[in-house]
Amino acid sequence: EIQSIAVPGFSTSSARALEIYLKENKLNPKLVEVPFDSVFPKLSSHEVDAAVIIHEGQLTYQDHGFILLAD
């Protein structure tokens, strides 16, 4: 179960898209605001369960051992 999701800013379009997705799927995890370049370390250390990935992370997440949950 996903209890927390890192987002690269609460006022970003990616966070808004996530909010819409969560509402449509009746999910209510805690959103944690982190700088976009801190997302992978937060995931690796299990500080968050999932994250919104932007920029080059969209191309390299698999190289870091992460999987895609939704697109």
Short mmCIF file of N, CA, C and O in Angstrom, two decimals:
data_model
loop_
_atom_site.label_atom_id
_atom_site.label_comp_id
_atom_site.label_asym_id
_atom_site.label_seq_id
_atom_site.Cartn_x
_atom_site.Cartn_y
_atom_site.Cartn_z
N GLU A 1 0.84 -1.19 0.00
CA GLU A 1 0.00 0.00 0.00
C GLU A 1 0.88 1.24 0.00
O GLU A 1 1.83 1.35 0.77
N ILE A 2 0.54 2.18 -0.85
CA ILE A 2 1.29 3.43 -0.94
C ILE A 2 0.71 4.42 0.06
O ILE A 2 -0.45 4.81 -0.04
N GLN A 3 1.53 4.80 1.03
CA GLN A 3 1.10 5.74 2.05
C GLN A 3 1.64 7.14 1.84
O GLN A 3 1.07 8.10 2.35
N SER A 4 2.76 7.27 1.11
CA SER A 4 3.35 8.58 0.88
C SER A 4 3.92 8.67 -0.53
O SER A 4 4.48 7.70 -1.05
N ILE A 5 3.75 9.84 -1.13
CA ILE A 5 4.25 10.09 -2.49
C ILE A 5 5.00 11.41 -2.49
O ILE A 5 4.45 12.44 -2.09
N ALA A 6 6.23 11.39 -2.98
CA ALA A 6 7.02 12.61 -3.14
C ALA A 6 6.55 13.35 -4.38
O ALA A 6 6.33 12.74 -5.43
N VAL A 7 6.41 14.65 -4.25
CA VAL A 7 6.06 15.51 -5.40
C VAL A 7 7.07 16.65 -5.47
O VAL A 7 7.53 17.14 -4.45
N PRO A 8 7.39 17.09 -6.69
CA PRO A 8 8.40 18.14 -6.87
C PRO A 8 7.81 19.54 -6.71
O PRO A 8 8.00 20.41 -7.56
N GLY A 9 7.05 19.75 -5.68
CA GLY A 9 6.39 21.04 -5.44
C GLY A 9 4.89 20.88 -5.47
O GLY A 9 4.35 20.23 -6.37
N PHE A 10 4.23 21.44 -4.48
CA PHE A 10 2.77 21.31 -4.40
C PHE A 10 2.05 22.13 -5.48
O PHE A 10 0.92 21.80 -5.85
N SER A 11 2.67 23.17 -5.97
CA SER A 11 1.98 24.04 -6.95
C SER A 11 2.38 23.73 -8.39
O SER A 11 2.15 24.54 -9.28
N THR A 12 2.95 22.55 -8.63
CA THR A 12 3.37 22.18 -9.98
C THR A 12 2.26 21.47 -10.74
O THR A 12 1.33 20.92 -10.14
N SER A 13 2.37 21.47 -12.04
CA SER A 13 1.38 20.76 -12.85
C SER A 13 1.44 19.26 -12.60
O SER A 13 0.42 18.57 -12.65
N SER A 14 2.63 18.75 -12.29
CA SER A 14 2.74 17.31 -12.02
C SER A 14 2.01 16.94 -10.73
O SER A 14 1.37 15.88 -10.66
N ALA A 15 2.08 17.80 -9.72
CA ALA A 15 1.35 17.54 -8.47
C ALA A 15 -0.15 17.62 -8.71
O ALA A 15 -0.91 16.82 -8.17
N ARG A 16 -0.57 18.55 -9.52
CA ARG A 16 -2.01 18.68 -9.83
C ARG A 16 -2.51 17.45 -10.59
O ARG A 16 -3.59 16.93 -10.30
N ALA A 17 -1.73 16.98 -11.54
CA ALA A 17 -2.11 15.77 -12.28
C ALA A 17 -2.21 14.58 -11.33
O ALA A 17 -3.13 13.76 -11.44
N LEU A 18 -1.28 14.48 -10.39
CA LEU A 18 -1.33 13.41 -9.40
C LEU A 18 -2.59 13.51 -8.55
O LEU A 18 -3.25 12.50 -8.29
N GLU A 19 -2.92 14.70 -8.10
CA GLU A 19 -4.13 14.88 -7.29
C GLU A 19 -5.38 14.42 -8.03
O GLU A 19 -6.25 13.77 -7.44
N ILE A 20 -5.46 14.71 -9.31
CA ILE A 20 -6.60 14.27 -10.12
C ILE A 20 -6.62 12.75 -10.20
O ILE A 20 -7.65 12.10 -10.01
N TYR A 21 -5.45 12.15 -10.46
CA TYR A 21 -5.34 10.69 -10.53
C TYR A 21 -5.76 10.05 -9.22
O TYR A 21 -6.52 9.07 -9.21
N LEU A 22 -5.27 10.58 -8.12
CA LEU A 22 -5.60 10.01 -6.81
C LEU A 22 -7.10 10.10 -6.52
O LEU A 22 -7.70 9.16 -6.02
N LYS A 23 -7.68 11.25 -6.83
CA LYS A 23 -9.12 11.43 -6.59
C LYS A 23 -9.93 10.44 -7.44
O LYS A 23 -10.86 9.80 -6.93
N GLU A 24 -9.58 10.31 -8.70
CA GLU A 24 -10.31 9.40 -9.59
C GLU A 24 -10.19 7.95 -9.13
O GLU A 24 -11.09 7.14 -9.37
N ASN A 25 -9.10 7.61 -8.49
CA ASN A 25 -8.87 6.23 -8.04
C ASN A 25 -9.13 6.03 -6.56
O ASN A 25 -8.79 4.98 -6.00
N LYS A 26 -9.72 7.06 -5.93
CA LYS A 26 -10.11 7.00 -4.51
C LYS A 26 -8.94 6.60 -3.61
O LYS A 26 -9.06 5.75 -2.74
N LEU A 27 -7.80 7.24 -3.86
CA LEU A 27 -6.60 7.01 -3.07
C LEU A 27 -6.28 8.28 -2.28
O LEU A 27 -6.54 9.38 -2.75
N ASN A 28 -5.71 8.13 -1.10
CA ASN A 28 -5.44 9.29 -0.26
C ASN A 28 -4.10 9.20 0.48
O ASN A 28 -4.06 9.29 1.70
N PRO A 29 -3.00 9.02 -0.27
CA PRO A 29 -1.71 8.98 0.41
C PRO A 29 -1.26 10.39 0.82
O PRO A 29 -1.79 11.39 0.32
N LYS A 30 -0.30 10.45 1.70
CA LYS A 30 0.28 11.72 2.10
C LYS A 30 1.21 12.19 0.99
O LYS A 30 2.03 11.41 0.49
N LEU A 31 1.10 13.45 0.57
CA LEU A 31 2.00 14.01 -0.41
C LEU A 31 3.13 14.73 0.32
O LEU A 31 2.88 15.52 1.24
N VAL A 32 4.35 14.46 -0.09
CA VAL A 32 5.54 15.01 0.54
C VAL A 32 6.28 15.86 -0.49
O VAL A 32 6.71 15.34 -1.53
N GLU A 33 6.43 17.14 -0.23
CA GLU A 33 7.11 18.03 -1.16
C GLU A 33 8.62 17.89 -1.01
O GLU A 33 9.16 18.04 0.09
N VAL A 34 9.30 17.58 -2.12
CA VAL A 34 10.76 17.47 -2.13
C VAL A 34 11.29 18.08 -3.42
O VAL A 34 10.61 18.08 -4.44
N PRO A 35 12.52 18.60 -3.41
CA PRO A 35 13.12 19.08 -4.66
C PRO A 35 13.22 17.92 -5.65
O PRO A 35 13.47 16.78 -5.25
N PHE A 36 13.03 18.20 -6.93
CA PHE A 36 12.99 17.12 -7.92
C PHE A 36 14.26 16.29 -7.92
O PHE A 36 14.22 15.09 -8.19
N ASP A 37 15.39 16.89 -7.57
CA ASP A 37 16.64 16.12 -7.58
C ASP A 37 16.84 15.31 -6.30
O ASP A 37 17.85 14.61 -6.17
N SER A 38 15.90 15.36 -5.38
CA SER A 38 15.97 14.56 -4.15
C SER A 38 15.02 13.36 -4.18
O SER A 38 14.97 12.59 -3.23
N VAL A 39 14.27 13.23 -5.25
CA VAL A 39 13.25 12.18 -5.33
C VAL A 39 13.88 10.79 -5.26
O VAL A 39 13.46 9.95 -4.46
N PHE A 40 14.89 10.51 -6.06
CA PHE A 40 15.49 9.18 -6.06
C PHE A 40 16.09 8.82 -4.70
O PHE A 40 15.88 7.71 -4.21
N PRO A 41 16.84 9.73 -4.07
CA PRO A 41 17.34 9.39 -2.72
C PRO A 41 16.22 9.13 -1.71
O PRO A 41 16.35 8.22 -0.88
N LYS A 42 15.12 9.86 -1.79
CA LYS A 42 14.00 9.64 -0.87
C LYS A 42 13.38 8.26 -1.11
O LYS A 42 13.00 7.57 -0.17
N LEU A 43 13.28 7.87 -2.38
CA LEU A 43 12.75 6.54 -2.70
C LEU A 43 13.71 5.45 -2.24
O LEU A 43 13.29 4.46 -1.64
N SER A 44 14.98 5.63 -2.51
CA SER A 44 15.98 4.62 -2.15
C SER A 44 16.05 4.39 -0.64
O SER A 44 16.26 3.27 -0.20
N SER A 45 15.87 5.46 0.12
CA SER A 45 15.95 5.34 1.58
C SER A 45 14.61 4.97 2.21
O SER A 45 14.51 4.89 3.43
N HIS A 46 13.60 4.78 1.36
CA HIS A 46 12.25 4.40 1.80
C HIS A 46 11.59 5.47 2.67
O HIS A 46 10.72 5.16 3.48
N GLU A 47 12.00 6.73 2.48
CA GLU A 47 11.34 7.83 3.18
C GLU A 47 9.96 8.10 2.58
O GLU A 47 9.10 8.66 3.25
N VAL A 48 9.77 7.71 1.33
CA VAL A 48 8.48 7.77 0.65
C VAL A 48 8.26 6.45 -0.06
O VAL A 48 9.21 5.73 -0.37
N ASP A 49 7.01 6.15 -0.34
CA ASP A 49 6.67 4.88 -1.00
C ASP A 49 6.68 4.99 -2.52
O ASP A 49 6.87 3.99 -3.22
N ALA A 50 6.45 6.19 -3.03
CA ALA A 50 6.37 6.42 -4.47
C ALA A 50 6.70 7.89 -4.72
O ALA A 50 6.83 8.67 -3.78
N ALA A 51 6.81 8.26 -5.99
CA ALA A 51 7.14 9.64 -6.33
C ALA A 51 6.68 10.00 -7.72
O ALA A 51 6.57 9.13 -8.59
N VAL A 52 6.43 11.27 -7.92
CA VAL A 52 6.22 11.81 -9.25
C VAL A 52 7.60 12.13 -9.80
O VAL A 52 8.38 12.86 -9.17
N ILE A 53 7.92 11.57 -10.95
CA ILE A 53 9.23 11.75 -11.55
C ILE A 53 9.12 12.72 -12.72
O ILE A 53 8.25 12.56 -13.59
N ILE A 54 9.98 13.74 -12.72
CA ILE A 54 9.99 14.71 -13.81
C ILE A 54 11.40 14.82 -14.38
O ILE A 54 12.34 14.24 -13.87
N HIS A 55 11.51 15.59 -15.46
CA HIS A 55 12.78 15.87 -16.12
C HIS A 55 13.48 14.57 -16.52
O HIS A 55 12.83 13.60 -16.91
N GLU A 56 14.81 14.52 -16.39
CA GLU A 56 15.57 13.36 -16.86
C GLU A 56 15.24 12.09 -16.09
O GLU A 56 15.47 10.99 -16.59
N GLY A 57 14.65 12.24 -14.92
CA GLY A 57 14.26 11.06 -14.14
C GLY A 57 13.26 10.19 -14.87
O GLY A 57 13.20 8.98 -14.66
N GLN A 58 12.47 10.80 -15.78
CA GLN A 58 11.51 10.03 -16.56
C GLN A 58 12.22 9.06 -17.51
O GLN A 58 11.63 8.08 -17.94
N LEU A 59 13.47 9.36 -17.83
CA LEU A 59 14.24 8.51 -18.74
C LEU A 59 15.15 7.54 -18.00
O LEU A 59 15.55 6.52 -18.56
N THR A 60 15.48 7.85 -16.74
CA THR A 60 16.50 7.06 -16.04
C THR A 60 15.99 6.29 -14.83
O THR A 60 16.78 5.59 -14.18
N TYR A 61 14.71 6.38 -14.51
CA TYR A 61 14.22 5.74 -13.28
C TYR A 61 14.51 4.24 -13.26
O TYR A 61 14.83 3.68 -12.22
N GLN A 62 14.43 3.57 -14.40
CA GLN A 62 14.67 2.13 -14.44
C GLN A 62 16.14 1.80 -14.13
O GLN A 62 16.43 0.77 -13.54
N ASP A 63 17.04 2.69 -14.51
CA ASP A 63 18.46 2.48 -14.23
C ASP A 63 18.74 2.48 -12.72
O ASP A 63 19.75 1.95 -12.28
N HIS A 64 17.83 3.07 -11.98
CA HIS A 64 17.96 3.15 -10.52
C HIS A 64 17.16 2.06 -9.80
O HIS A 64 17.10 2.04 -8.58
N GLY A 65 16.55 1.17 -10.59
CA GLY A 65 15.82 0.05 -10.00
C GLY A 65 14.37 0.34 -9.67
O GLY A 65 13.73 -0.46 -8.99
N PHE A 66 13.84 1.47 -10.15
CA PHE A 66 12.45 1.82 -9.86
C PHE A 66 11.54 1.33 -10.98
O PHE A 66 11.98 1.09 -12.10
N ILE A 67 10.26 1.20 -10.65
CA ILE A 67 9.28 0.75 -11.65
C ILE A 67 8.21 1.80 -11.84
O ILE A 67 7.96 2.62 -10.95
N LEU A 68 7.55 1.76 -12.96
CA LEU A 68 6.47 2.69 -13.29
C LEU A 68 5.16 2.14 -12.72
O LEU A 68 4.81 0.99 -12.97
N LEU A 69 4.47 2.97 -11.94
CA LEU A 69 3.18 2.58 -11.39
C LEU A 69 2.04 3.16 -12.22
O LEU A 69 0.98 2.54 -12.34
N ALA A 70 2.23 4.36 -12.73
CA ALA A 70 1.20 5.01 -13.56
C ALA A 70 1.89 6.04 -14.43
O ALA A 70 2.93 6.58 -14.08
N ASP A 71 1.28 6.32 -15.58
CA ASP A 71 1.84 7.29 -16.51
C ASP A 71 0.73 8.19 -17.01
O ASP A 71 -0.31 7.76 -17.36
#
